[in-house]
PDB file of N, CA, C and O in Angstrom:
ATOM      1  N   MET F   1     -86.457  69.195-105.081  1.00  0.00           N
ATOM      2  CA  MET F   1     -87.220  68.370-105.992  1.00  0.00           C
ATOM      3  C   MET F   1     -86.906  68.828-107.417  1.00  0.00           C
ATOM      4  O   MET F   1     -86.855  70.022-107.687  1.00  0.00           O
ATOM      5  N   GLU F   2     -86.724  67.877-108.280  1.00  0.00           N
ATOM      6  CA  GLU F   2     -86.478  68.164-109.692  1.00  0.00           C
ATOM      7  C   GLU F   2     -87.813  68.330-110.430  1.00  0.00           C
ATOM      8  O   GLU F   2     -88.833  67.766-109.999  1.00  0.00           O
ATOM      9  N   PRO F   3     -87.828  69.090-111.530  1.00  0.00           N
ATOM     10  CA  PRO F   3     -89.081  69.275-112.280  1.00  0.00           C
ATOM     11  C   PRO F   3     -89.757  67.962-112.675  1.00  0.00           C
ATOM     12  O   PRO F   3     -90.974  67.848-112.605  1.00  0.00           O
ATOM     13  N   GLU F   4     -88.971  66.961-113.057  1.00  0.00           N
ATOM     14  CA  GLU F   4     -89.552  65.671-113.452  1.00  0.00           C
ATOM     15  C   GLU F   4     -90.299  65.013-112.296  1.00  0.00           C
ATOM     16  O   GLU F   4     -91.357  64.425-112.489  1.00  0.00           O
ATOM     17  N   GLU F   5     -89.726  65.118-111.099  1.00  0.00           N
ATOM     18  CA  GLU F   5     -90.382  64.560-109.916  1.00  0.00           C
ATOM     19  C   GLU F   5     -91.661  65.314-109.598  1.00  0.00           C
ATOM     20  O   GLU F   5     -92.665  64.715-109.187  1.00  0.00           O
ATOM     21  N   ALA F   6     -91.642  66.630-109.788  1.00  0.00           N
ATOM     22  CA  ALA F   6     -92.831  67.445-109.528  1.00  0.00           C
ATOM     23  C   ALA F   6     -93.952  67.075-110.493  1.00  0.00           C
ATOM     24  O   ALA F   6     -95.116  66.962-110.091  1.00  0.00           O
ATOM     25  N   VAL F   7     -93.600  66.882-111.753  1.00  0.00           N
ATOM     26  CA  VAL F   7     -94.611  66.476-112.739  1.00  0.00           C
ATOM     27  C   VAL F   7     -95.198  65.128-112.331  1.00  0.00           C
ATOM     28  O   VAL F   7     -96.414  64.926-112.374  1.00  0.00           O
ATOM     29  N   ARG F   8     -94.352  64.207-111.902  1.00  0.00           N
ATOM     30  CA  ARG F   8     -94.831  62.885-111.485  1.00  0.00           C
ATOM     31  C   ARG F   8     -95.756  62.997-110.270  1.00  0.00           C
ATOM     32  O   ARG F   8     -96.793  62.343-110.204  1.00  0.00           O
ATOM     33  N   GLN F   9     -95.416  63.843-109.305  1.00  0.00           N
ATOM     34  CA  GLN F   9     -96.272  64.039-108.132  1.00  0.00           C
ATOM     35  C   GLN F   9     -97.643  64.549-108.553  1.00  0.00           C
ATOM     36  O   GLN F   9     -98.669  64.074-108.078  1.00  0.00           O
ATOM     37  N   LEU F  10     -97.643  65.517-109.446  1.00  0.00           N
ATOM     38  CA  LEU F  10     -98.905  66.081-109.921  1.00  0.00           C
ATOM     39  C   LEU F  10     -99.687  65.055-110.729  1.00  0.00           C
ATOM     40  O   LEU F  10    -100.912  64.986-110.634  1.00  0.00           O
ATOM     41  N   GLU F  11     -98.973  64.257-111.490  1.00  0.00           N
ATOM     42  CA  GLU F  11     -99.584  63.179-112.263  1.00  0.00           C
ATOM     43  C   GLU F  11    -100.367  62.238-111.337  1.00  0.00           C
ATOM     44  O   GLU F  11    -101.516  61.897-111.601  1.00  0.00           O
ATOM     45  N   TYR F  12     -99.740  61.823-110.248  1.00  0.00           N
ATOM     46  CA  TYR F  12    -100.394  60.926-109.293  1.00  0.00           C
ATOM     47  C   TYR F  12    -101.608  61.587-108.655  1.00  0.00           C
ATOM     48  O   TYR F  12    -102.648  60.949-108.461  1.00  0.00           O
ATOM     49  N   ALA F  13    -101.488  62.861-108.318  1.00  0.00           N
ATOM     50  CA  ALA F  13    -102.620  63.573-107.708  1.00  0.00           C
ATOM     51  C   ALA F  13    -103.784  63.650-108.682  1.00  0.00           C
ATOM     52  O   ALA F  13    -104.944  63.464-108.287  1.00  0.00           O
ATOM     53  N   ILE F  14    -103.501  63.918-109.948  1.00  0.00           N
ATOM     54  CA  ILE F  14    -104.570  64.001-110.954  1.00  0.00           C
ATOM     55  C   ILE F  14    -105.223  62.638-111.137  1.00  0.00           C
ATOM     56  O   ILE F  14    -106.446  62.517-111.170  1.00  0.00           O
ATOM     57  N   ASP F  15    -104.412  61.591-111.248  1.00  0.00           N
ATOM     58  CA  ASP F  15    -104.953  60.248-111.408  1.00  0.00           C
ATOM     59  C   ASP F  15    -105.862  59.869-110.242  1.00  0.00           C
ATOM     60  O   ASP F  15    -106.910  59.251-110.434  1.00  0.00           O
ATOM     61  N   ALA F  16    -105.472  60.247-109.035  1.00  0.00           N
ATOM     62  CA  ALA F  16    -106.225  59.865-107.842  1.00  0.00           C
ATOM     63  C   ALA F  16    -107.454  60.733-107.600  1.00  0.00           C
ATOM     64  O   ALA F  16    -108.406  60.289-106.958  1.00  0.00           O
ATOM     65  N   SER F  17    -107.459  61.953-108.130  1.00  0.00           N
ATOM     66  CA  SER F  17    -108.493  62.911-107.736  1.00  0.00           C
ATOM     67  C   SER F  17    -109.445  63.344-108.837  1.00  0.00           C
ATOM     68  O   SER F  17    -110.545  63.782-108.552  1.00  0.00           O
ATOM     69  N   LEU F  18    -109.024  63.275-110.081  1.00  0.00           N
ATOM     70  CA  LEU F  18    -109.836  63.801-111.168  1.00  0.00           C
ATOM     71  C   LEU F  18    -110.114  62.730-112.216  1.00  0.00           C
ATOM     72  O   LEU F  18    -109.381  61.750-112.321  1.00  0.00           O
ATOM     73  N   ASP F  19    -111.156  62.943-112.987  1.00  0.00           N
ATOM     74  CA  ASP F  19    -111.448  62.046-114.101  1.00  0.00           C
ATOM     75  C   ASP F  19    -110.648  62.509-115.318  1.00  0.00           C
ATOM     76  O   ASP F  19    -111.198  62.947-116.329  1.00  0.00           O
ATOM     77  N   ASP F  20    -109.355  62.453-115.191  1.00  0.00           N
ATOM     78  CA  ASP F  20    -108.454  62.895-116.247  1.00  0.00           C
ATOM     79  C   ASP F  20    -107.241  61.976-116.198  1.00  0.00           C
ATOM     80  O   ASP F  20    -106.983  61.324-115.183  1.00  0.00           O
ATOM     81  N   ILE F  21    -106.496  61.916-117.255  1.00  0.00           N
ATOM     82  CA  ILE F  21    -105.301  61.083-117.297  1.00  0.00           C
ATOM     83  C   ILE F  21    -104.132  61.927-116.821  1.00  0.00           C
ATOM     84  O   ILE F  21    -103.756  62.911-117.464  1.00  0.00           O
ATOM     85  N   GLY F  22    -103.575  61.565-115.683  1.00  0.00           N
ATOM     86  CA  GLY F  22    -102.542  62.365-115.044  1.00  0.00           C
ATOM     87  C   GLY F  22    -101.315  62.587-115.887  1.00  0.00           C
ATOM     88  O   GLY F  22    -100.782  63.689-115.933  1.00  0.00           O
ATOM     89  N   GLN F  23    -100.857  61.546-116.565  1.00  0.00           N
ATOM     90  CA  GLN F  23     -99.624  61.691-117.338  1.00  0.00           C
ATOM     91  C   GLN F  23     -99.763  62.756-118.416  1.00  0.00           C
ATOM     92  O   GLN F  23     -98.897  63.599-118.581  1.00  0.00           O
ATOM     93  N   ARG F  24    -100.867  62.731-119.117  1.00  0.00           N
ATOM     94  CA  ARG F  24    -101.076  63.713-120.186  1.00  0.00           C
ATOM     95  C   ARG F  24    -101.304  65.107-119.605  1.00  0.00           C
ATOM     96  O   ARG F  24    -100.755  66.091-120.078  1.00  0.00           O
ATOM     97  N   ALA F  25    -102.109  65.201-118.576  1.00  0.00           N
ATOM     98  CA  ALA F  25    -102.438  66.503-117.994  1.00  0.00           C
ATOM     99  C   ALA F  25    -101.233  67.141-117.306  1.00  0.00           C
ATOM    100  O   ALA F  25    -100.986  68.341-117.450  1.00  0.00           O
ATOM    101  N   ALA F  26    -100.479  66.369-116.557  1.00  0.00           N
ATOM    102  CA  ALA F  26     -99.360  66.913-115.791  1.00  0.00           C
ATOM    103  C   ALA F  26     -98.212  67.366-116.684  1.00  0.00           C
ATOM    104  O   ALA F  26     -97.467  68.280-116.321  1.00  0.00           O
ATOM    105  N   ALA F  27     -98.068  66.774-117.841  1.00  0.00           N
ATOM    106  CA  ALA F  27     -96.963  67.148-118.740  1.00  0.00           C
ATOM    107  C   ALA F  27     -97.023  68.627-119.126  1.00  0.00           C
ATOM    108  O   ALA F  27     -95.984  69.252-119.344  1.00  0.00           O
ATOM    109  N   GLY F  28     -98.210  69.195-119.169  1.00  0.00           N
ATOM    110  CA  GLY F  28     -98.354  70.601-119.527  1.00  0.00           C
ATOM    111  C   GLY F  28     -97.770  71.553-118.504  1.00  0.00           C
ATOM    112  O   GLY F  28     -97.512  72.724-118.804  1.00  0.00           O
ATOM    113  N   TYR F  29     -97.516  71.061-117.295  1.00  0.00           N
ATOM    114  CA  TYR F  29     -96.953  71.895-116.240  1.00  0.00           C
ATOM    115  C   TYR F  29     -95.420  71.859-116.223  1.00  0.00           C
ATOM    116  O   TYR F  29     -94.793  72.634-115.513  1.00  0.00           O
ATOM    117  N   ARG F  30     -94.821  70.971-116.988  1.00  0.00           N
ATOM    118  CA  ARG F  30     -93.361  70.817-116.973  1.00  0.00           C
ATOM    119  C   ARG F  30     -92.625  72.144-117.219  1.00  0.00           C
ATOM    120  O   ARG F  30     -91.690  72.468-116.465  1.00  0.00           O
ATOM    121  N   PRO F  31     -93.007  72.951-118.233  1.00  0.00           N
ATOM    122  CA  PRO F  31     -92.284  74.212-118.433  1.00  0.00           C
ATOM    123  C   PRO F  31     -92.336  75.144-117.215  1.00  0.00           C
ATOM    124  O   PRO F  31     -91.362  75.843-116.913  1.00  0.00           O
ATOM    125  N   THR F  32     -93.449  75.115-116.504  1.00  0.00           N
ATOM    126  CA  THR F  32     -93.574  75.949-115.303  1.00  0.00           C
ATOM    127  C   THR F  32     -92.629  75.464-114.218  1.00  0.00           C
ATOM    128  O   THR F  32     -91.927  76.265-113.584  1.00  0.00           O
ATOM    129  N   PHE F  33     -92.578  74.150-113.998  1.00  0.00           N
ATOM    130  CA  PHE F  33     -91.655  73.600-112.998  1.00  0.00           C
ATOM    131  C   PHE F  33     -90.206  73.881-113.397  1.00  0.00           C
ATOM    132  O   PHE F  33     -89.383  74.204-112.540  1.00  0.00           O
ATOM    133  N   GLU F  34     -89.894  73.778-114.669  1.00  0.00           N
ATOM    134  CA  GLU F  34     -88.527  74.047-115.127  1.00  0.00           C
ATOM    135  C   GLU F  34     -88.155  75.512-114.914  1.00  0.00           C
ATOM    136  O   GLU F  34     -87.027  75.820-114.520  1.00  0.00           O
ATOM    137  N   ARG F  35     -89.104  76.397-115.144  1.00  0.00           N
ATOM    138  CA  ARG F  35     -88.850  77.834-114.921  1.00  0.00           C
ATOM    139  C   ARG F  35     -88.550  78.099-113.450  1.00  0.00           C
ATOM    140  O   ARG F  35     -87.618  78.837-113.109  1.00  0.00           O
ATOM    141  N   VAL F  36     -89.335  77.482-112.576  1.00  0.00           N
ATOM    142  CA  VAL F  36     -89.101  77.662-111.136  1.00  0.00           C
ATOM    143  C   VAL F  36     -87.745  77.087-110.751  1.00  0.00           C
ATOM    144  O   VAL F  36     -86.986  77.711-109.996  1.00  0.00           O
ATOM    145  N   ALA F  37     -87.399  75.928-111.286  1.00  0.00           N
ATOM    146  CA  ALA F  37     -86.101  75.315-110.977  1.00  0.00           C
ATOM    147  C   ALA F  37     -84.950  76.201-111.454  1.00  0.00           C
ATOM    148  O   ALA F  37     -83.924  76.310-110.771  1.00  0.00           O
ATOM    149  N   ASP F  38     -85.119  76.837-112.598  1.00  0.00           N
ATOM    150  CA  ASP F  38     -84.074  77.724-113.130  1.00  0.00           C
ATOM    151  C   ASP F  38     -83.898  78.972-112.282  1.00  0.00           C
ATOM    152  O   ASP F  38     -82.789  79.478-112.133  1.00  0.00           O
ATOM    153  N   ARG F  39     -84.992  79.471-111.735  1.00  0.00           N
ATOM    154  CA  ARG F  39     -84.939  80.735-110.990  1.00  0.00           C
ATOM    155  C   ARG F  39     -84.748  80.556-109.495  1.00  0.00           C
ATOM    156  O   ARG F  39     -84.411  81.516-108.798  1.00  0.00           O
ATOM    157  N   ALA F  40     -84.975  79.330-108.989  1.00  0.00           N
ATOM    158  CA  ALA F  40     -84.863  79.105-107.542  1.00  0.00           C
ATOM    159  C   ALA F  40     -84.163  77.759-107.323  1.00  0.00           C
ATOM    160  O   ALA F  40     -83.129  77.505-107.900  1.00  0.00           O
ATOM    161  N   ASP F  41     -84.770  76.905-106.509  1.00  0.00           N
ATOM    162  CA  ASP F  41     -84.170  75.607-106.220  1.00  0.00           C
ATOM    163  C   ASP F  41     -85.258  74.560-106.055  1.00  0.00           C
ATOM    164  O   ASP F  41     -86.434  74.820-106.287  1.00  0.00           O
ATOM    165  N   GLY F  42     -84.836  73.370-105.647  1.00  0.00           N
ATOM    166  CA  GLY F  42     -85.765  72.254-105.497  1.00  0.00           C
ATOM    167  C   GLY F  42     -86.842  72.490-104.462  1.00  0.00           C
ATOM    168  O   GLY F  42     -87.951  71.968-104.575  1.00  0.00           O
ATOM    169  N   THR F  43     -86.547  73.302-103.470  1.00  0.00           N
ATOM    170  CA  THR F  43     -87.547  73.614-102.448  1.00  0.00           C
ATOM    171  C   THR F  43     -88.708  74.393-103.059  1.00  0.00           C
ATOM    172  O   THR F  43     -89.871  74.151-102.733  1.00  0.00           O
ATOM    173  N   ALA F  44     -88.391  75.316-103.943  1.00  0.00           N
ATOM    174  CA  ALA F  44     -89.438  76.098-104.605  1.00  0.00           C
ATOM    175  C   ALA F  44     -90.257  75.216-105.543  1.00  0.00           C
ATOM    176  O   ALA F  44     -91.474  75.367-105.631  1.00  0.00           O
ATOM    177  N   VAL F  45     -89.591  74.296-106.229  1.00  0.00           N
ATOM    178  CA  VAL F  45     -90.307  73.364-107.106  1.00  0.00           C
ATOM    179  C   VAL F  45     -91.258  72.513-106.274  1.00  0.00           C
ATOM    180  O   VAL F  45     -92.422  72.309-106.636  1.00  0.00           O
ATOM    181  N   TYR F  46     -90.783  72.044-105.131  1.00  0.00           N
ATOM    182  CA  TYR F  46     -91.623  71.255-104.237  1.00  0.00           C
ATOM    183  C   TYR F  46     -92.826  72.065-103.751  1.00  0.00           C
ATOM    184  O   TYR F  46     -93.949  71.556-103.708  1.00  0.00           O
ATOM    185  N   GLU F  47     -92.588  73.312-103.381  1.00  0.00           N
ATOM    186  CA  GLU F  47     -93.686  74.171-102.910  1.00  0.00           C
ATOM    187  C   GLU F  47     -94.744  74.344-103.991  1.00  0.00           C
ATOM    188  O   GLU F  47     -95.953  74.245-103.725  1.00  0.00           O
ATOM    189  N   LEU F  48     -94.305  74.577-105.217  1.00  0.00           N
ATOM    190  CA  LEU F  48     -95.256  74.721-106.323  1.00  0.00           C
ATOM    191  C   LEU F  48     -96.015  73.419-106.553  1.00  0.00           C
ATOM    192  O   LEU F  48     -97.240  73.434-106.708  1.00  0.00           O
ATOM    193  N   ALA F  49     -95.315  72.300-106.563  1.00  0.00           N
ATOM    194  CA  ALA F  49     -95.972  71.004-106.752  1.00  0.00           C
ATOM    195  C   ALA F  49     -97.002  70.757-105.654  1.00  0.00           C
ATOM    196  O   ALA F  49     -98.104  70.267-105.926  1.00  0.00           O
ATOM    197  N   SER F  50     -96.662  71.124-104.433  1.00  0.00           N
ATOM    198  CA  SER F  50     -97.595  70.945-103.308  1.00  0.00           C
ATOM    199  C   SER F  50     -98.843  71.803-103.484  1.00  0.00           C
ATOM    200  O   SER F  50     -99.964  71.343-103.250  1.00  0.00           O
ATOM    201  N   ARG F  51     -98.654  73.049-103.883  1.00  0.00           N
ATOM    202  CA  ARG F  51     -99.798  73.947-104.077  1.00  0.00           C
ATOM    203  C   ARG F  51    -100.705  73.453-105.210  1.00  0.00           C
ATOM    204  O   ARG F  51    -101.931  73.453-105.072  1.00  0.00           O
ATOM    205  N   LEU F  52    -100.093  73.055-106.320  1.00  0.00           N
ATOM    206  CA  LEU F  52    -100.901  72.567-107.441  1.00  0.00           C
ATOM    207  C   LEU F  52    -101.591  71.256-107.091  1.00  0.00           C
ATOM    208  O   LEU F  52    -102.758  71.050-107.434  1.00  0.00           O
ATOM    209  N   SER F  53    -100.899  70.375-106.385  1.00  0.00           N
ATOM    210  CA  SER F  53    -101.503  69.109-105.970  1.00  0.00           C
ATOM    211  C   SER F  53    -102.681  69.346-105.035  1.00  0.00           C
ATOM    212  O   SER F  53    -103.702  68.655-105.126  1.00  0.00           O
ATOM    213  N   ALA F  54    -102.552  70.312-104.135  1.00  0.00           N
ATOM    214  CA  ALA F  54    -103.656  70.633-103.225  1.00  0.00           C
ATOM    215  C   ALA F  54    -104.875  71.101-104.009  1.00  0.00           C
ATOM    216  O   ALA F  54    -106.010  70.727-103.679  1.00  0.00           O
ATOM    217  N   SER F  55    -104.662  71.894-105.053  1.00  0.00           N
ATOM    218  CA  SER F  55    -105.779  72.333-105.896  1.00  0.00           C
ATOM    219  C   SER F  55    -106.449  71.141-106.561  1.00  0.00           C
ATOM    220  O   SER F  55    -107.671  71.063-106.639  1.00  0.00           O
ATOM    221  N   VAL F  56    -105.629  70.211-107.044  1.00  0.00           N
ATOM    222  CA  VAL F  56    -106.160  69.021-107.708  1.00  0.00           C
ATOM    223  C   VAL F  56    -106.963  68.174-106.728  1.00  0.00           C
ATOM    224  O   VAL F  56    -108.066  67.724-107.038  1.00  0.00           O
ATOM    225  N   VAL F  57    -106.445  67.993-105.536  1.00  0.00           N
ATOM    226  CA  VAL F  57    -107.164  67.206-104.521  1.00  0.00           C
ATOM    227  C   VAL F  57    -108.494  67.858-104.183  1.00  0.00           C
ATOM    228  O   VAL F  57    -109.486  67.174-103.921  1.00  0.00           O
ATOM    229  N   ASP F  58    -108.549  69.182-104.266  1.00  0.00           N
ATOM    230  CA  ASP F  58    -109.794  69.917-104.022  1.00  0.00           C
ATOM    231  C   ASP F  58    -110.754  69.851-105.209  1.00  0.00           C
ATOM    232  O   ASP F  58    -111.831  70.434-105.163  1.00  0.00           O
ATOM    233  N   GLY F  59    -110.328  69.164-106.290  1.00  0.00           N
ATOM    234  CA  GLY F  59    -111.219  68.969-107.430  1.00  0.00           C
ATOM    235  C   GLY F  59    -111.004  69.910-108.594  1.00  0.00           C
ATOM    236  O   GLY F  59    -111.777  69.919-109.549  1.00  0.00           O
ATOM    237  N   ASP F  60    -109.950  70.712-108.544  1.00  0.00           N
ATOM    238  CA  ASP F  60    -109.674  71.671-109.598  1.00  0.00           C
ATOM    239  C   ASP F  60    -108.405  71.259-110.329  1.00  0.00           C
ATOM    240  O   ASP F  60    -107.471  70.756-109.721  1.00  0.00           O
ATOM    241  N   ARG F  61    -108.367  71.464-111.641  1.00  0.00           N
ATOM    242  CA  ARG F  61    -107.117  71.279-112.379  1.00  0.00           C
ATOM    243  C   ARG F  61    -106.726  72.636-112.911  1.00  0.00           C
ATOM    244  O   ARG F  61    -107.328  73.134-113.864  1.00  0.00           O
ATOM    245  N   PRO F  62    -105.731  73.265-112.274  1.00  0.00           N
ATOM    246  CA  PRO F  62    -105.339  74.611-112.692  1.00  0.00           C
ATOM    247  C   PRO F  62    -104.901  74.645-114.154  1.00  0.00           C
ATOM    248  O   PRO F  62    -104.244  73.727-114.638  1.00  0.00           O
ATOM    249  N   SER F  63    -105.264  75.707-114.824  1.00  0.00           N
ATOM    250  CA  SER F  63    -104.811  75.900-116.205  1.00  0.00           C
ATOM    251  C   SER F  63    -103.312  76.200-116.171  1.00  0.00           C
ATOM    252  O   SER F  63    -102.773  76.568-115.116  1.00  0.00           O
ATOM    253  N   PRO F  64    -102.628  76.072-117.302  1.00  0.00           N
ATOM    254  CA  PRO F  64    -101.219  76.460-117.325  1.00  0.00           C
ATOM    255  C   PRO F  64    -101.008  77.912-116.891  1.00  0.00           C
ATOM    256  O   PRO F  64    -100.034  78.221-116.201  1.00  0.00           O
ATOM    257  N   ALA F  65    -101.912  78.798-117.262  1.00  0.00           N
ATOM    258  CA  ALA F  65    -101.796  80.199-116.840  1.00  0.00           C
ATOM    259  C   ALA F  65    -101.915  80.322-115.318  1.00  0.00           C
ATOM    260  O   ALA F  65    -101.172  81.069-114.685  1.00  0.00           O
ATOM    261  N   ALA F  66    -102.843  79.577-114.734  1.00  0.00           N
ATOM    262  CA  ALA F  66    -103.001  79.597-113.273  1.00  0.00           C
ATOM    263  C   ALA F  66    -101.766  79.006-112.595  1.00  0.00           C
ATOM    264  O   ALA F  66    -101.320  79.504-111.558  1.00  0.00           O
ATOM    265  N   ALA F  67    -101.204  77.956-113.182  1.00  0.00           N
ATOM    266  CA  ALA F  67     -99.979  77.367-112.631  1.00  0.00           C
ATOM    267  C   ALA F  67     -98.835  78.371-112.690  1.00  0.00           C
ATOM    268  O   ALA F  67     -98.034  78.462-111.751  1.00  0.00           O
ATOM    269  N   ASN F  68     -98.758  79.135-113.767  1.00  0.00           N
ATOM    270  CA  ASN F  68     -97.720  80.154-113.884  1.00  0.00           C
ATOM    271  C   ASN F  68     -97.897  81.251-112.845  1.00  0.00           C
ATOM    272  O   ASN F  68     -96.918  81.739-112.268  1.00  0.00           O
ATOM    273  N   ARG F  69     -99.142  81.642-112.588  1.00  0.00           N
ATOM    274  CA  ARG F  69     -99.392  82.652-111.547  1.00  0.00           C
ATOM    275  C   ARG F  69     -98.984  82.110-110.182  1.00  0.00           C
ATOM    276  O   ARG F  69     -98.376  82.823-109.370  1.00  0.00           O
ATOM    277  N   GLN F  70     -99.293  80.850-109.938  1.00  0.00           N
ATOM    278  CA  GLN F  70     -98.906  80.227-108.670  1.00  0.00           C
ATOM    279  C   GLN F  70     -97.378  80.151-108.564  1.00  0.00           C
ATOM    280  O   GLN F  70     -96.807  80.392-107.496  1.00  0.00           O
ATOM    281  N   ALA F  71     -96.723  79.854-109.672  1.00  0.00           N
ATOM    282  CA  ALA F  71     -95.262  79.816-109.689  1.00  0.00           C
ATOM    283  C   ALA F  71     -94.688  81.197-109.367  1.00  0.00           C
ATOM    284  O   ALA F  71     -93.718  81.309-108.604  1.00  0.00           O
ATOM    285  N   ASP F  72     -95.280  82.224-109.932  1.00  0.00           N
ATOM    286  CA  ASP F  72     -94.823  83.581-109.634  1.00  0.00           C
ATOM    287  C   ASP F  72     -94.962  83.895-108.155  1.00  0.00           C
ATOM    288  O   ASP F  72     -94.077  84.525-107.558  1.00  0.00           O
ATOM    289  N   ARG F  73     -96.050  83.437-107.544  1.00  0.00           N
ATOM    290  CA  ARG F  73     -96.245  83.665-106.102  1.00  0.00           C
ATOM    291  C   ARG F  73     -95.169  82.942-105.294  1.00  0.00           C
ATOM    292  O   ARG F  73     -94.628  83.491-104.329  1.00  0.00           O
ATOM    293  N   VAL F  74     -94.877  81.697-105.684  1.00  0.00           N
ATOM    294  CA  VAL F  74     -93.836  80.938-104.979  1.00  0.00           C
ATOM    295  C   VAL F  74     -92.497  81.663-105.095  1.00  0.00           C
ATOM    296  O   VAL F  74     -91.785  81.835-104.099  1.00  0.00           O
ATOM    297  N   LEU F  75     -92.173  82.097-106.292  1.00  0.00           N
ATOM    298  CA  LEU F  75     -90.905  82.806-106.499  1.00  0.00           C
ATOM    299  C   LEU F  75     -90.878  84.133-105.754  1.00  0.00           C
ATOM    300  O   LEU F  75     -89.850  84.488-105.156  1.00  0.00           O
ATOM    301  N   ASP F  76     -91.981  84.868-105.767  1.00  0.00           N
ATOM    302  CA  ASP F  76     -92.049  86.133-105.032  1.00  0.00           C
ATOM    303  C   ASP F  76     -91.916  85.909-103.534  1.00  0.00           C
ATOM    304  O   ASP F  76     -91.218  86.656-102.847  1.00  0.00           O
ATOM    305  N   ASP F  77     -92.587  84.876-103.010  1.00  0.00           N
ATOM    306  CA  ASP F  77     -92.489  84.567-101.582  1.00  0.00           C
ATOM    307  C   ASP F  77     -91.044  84.268-101.190  1.00  0.00           C
ATOM    308  O   ASP F  77     -90.572  84.706-100.147  1.00  0.00           O
ATOM    309  N   ARG F  78     -90.342  83.545-102.034  1.00  0.00           N
ATOM    310  CA  ARG F  78     -88.954  83.211-101.738  1.00  0.00           C
ATOM    311  C   ARG F  78     -88.077  84.469-101.765  1.00  0.00           C
ATOM    312  O   ARG F  78     -87.169  84.610-100.954  1.00  0.00           O
ATOM    313  N   ALA F  79     -88.357  85.367-102.680  1.00  0.00           N
ATOM    314  CA  ALA F  79     -87.559  86.599-102.757  1.00  0.00           C
ATOM    315  C   ALA F  79     -87.712  87.435-101.499  1.00  0.00           C
ATOM    316  O   ALA F  79     -86.762  88.066-101.049  1.00  0.00           O
ATOM    317  N   PHE F  80     -88.909  87.409-100.909  1.00  0.00           N
ATOM    318  CA  PHE F  80     -89.138  88.182 -99.691  1.00  0.00           C
ATOM    319  C   PHE F  80     -88.621  87.500 -98.442  1.00  0.00           C
ATOM    320  O   PHE F  80     -88.266  88.157 -97.476  1.00  0.00           O
ATOM    321  N   THR F  81     -88.586  86.168 -98.454  1.00  0.00           N
ATOM    322  CA  THR F  81     -88.203  85.463 -97.223  1.00  0.00           C
ATOM    323  C   THR F  81     -86.753  85.061 -97.148  1.00  0.00           C
ATOM    324  O   THR F  81     -86.196  84.978 -96.074  1.00  0.00           O
ATOM    325  N   ASP F  82     -86.108  84.815 -98.304  1.00  0.00           N
ATOM    326  CA  ASP F  82     -84.720  84.365 -98.218  1.00  0.00           C
ATOM    327  C   ASP F  82     -83.766  85.130 -99.138  1.00  0.00           C
ATOM    328  O   ASP F  82     -82.669  84.671 -99.403  1.00  0.00           O
ATOM    329  N   GLY F  83     -84.213  86.248 -99.625  1.00  0.00           N
ATOM    330  CA  GLY F  83     -83.337  87.045-100.470  1.00  0.00           C
ATOM    331  C   GLY F  83     -83.434  86.714-101.930  1.00  0.00           C
ATOM    332  O   GLY F  83     -83.078  87.506-102.778  1.00  0.00           O
ATOM    333  N   GLY F  84     -83.911  85.526-102.251  1.00  0.00           N
ATOM    334  CA  GLY F  84     -84.092  85.121-103.645  1.00  0.00           C
ATOM    335  C   GLY F  84     -82.833  85.327-104.464  1.00  0.00           C
ATOM    336  O   GLY F  84     -81.732  85.375-103.952  1.00  0.00           O
ATOM    337  N   GLU F  85     -83.033  85.399-105.759  1.00  0.00           N
ATOM    338  CA  GLU F  85     -81.906  85.628-106.649  1.00  0.00           C
ATOM    339  C   GLU F  85     -82.110  86.920-107.398  1.00  0.00           C
ATOM    340  O   GLU F  85     -83.164  87.320-107.687  1.00  0.00           O
TER     341      GLU F  85
END
């Protein structure tokens, strides 16, 4: 998954689940998705998008700092399971 697609996925989740405008809210996560894409691959971007979307569906909109922590977990998990980079 490309960062742009991940932002769009999160945008849709926010629109469907929260009283917030998804396009504006999801754009703030783009740098995090780009960082994950630079350090890993589309699978990691997808995993992060899925985790953040699940939080949104549960009624929470993670802060950019929380999204970065989640991104670090995704990257760390990949380093332990597939050798990472």
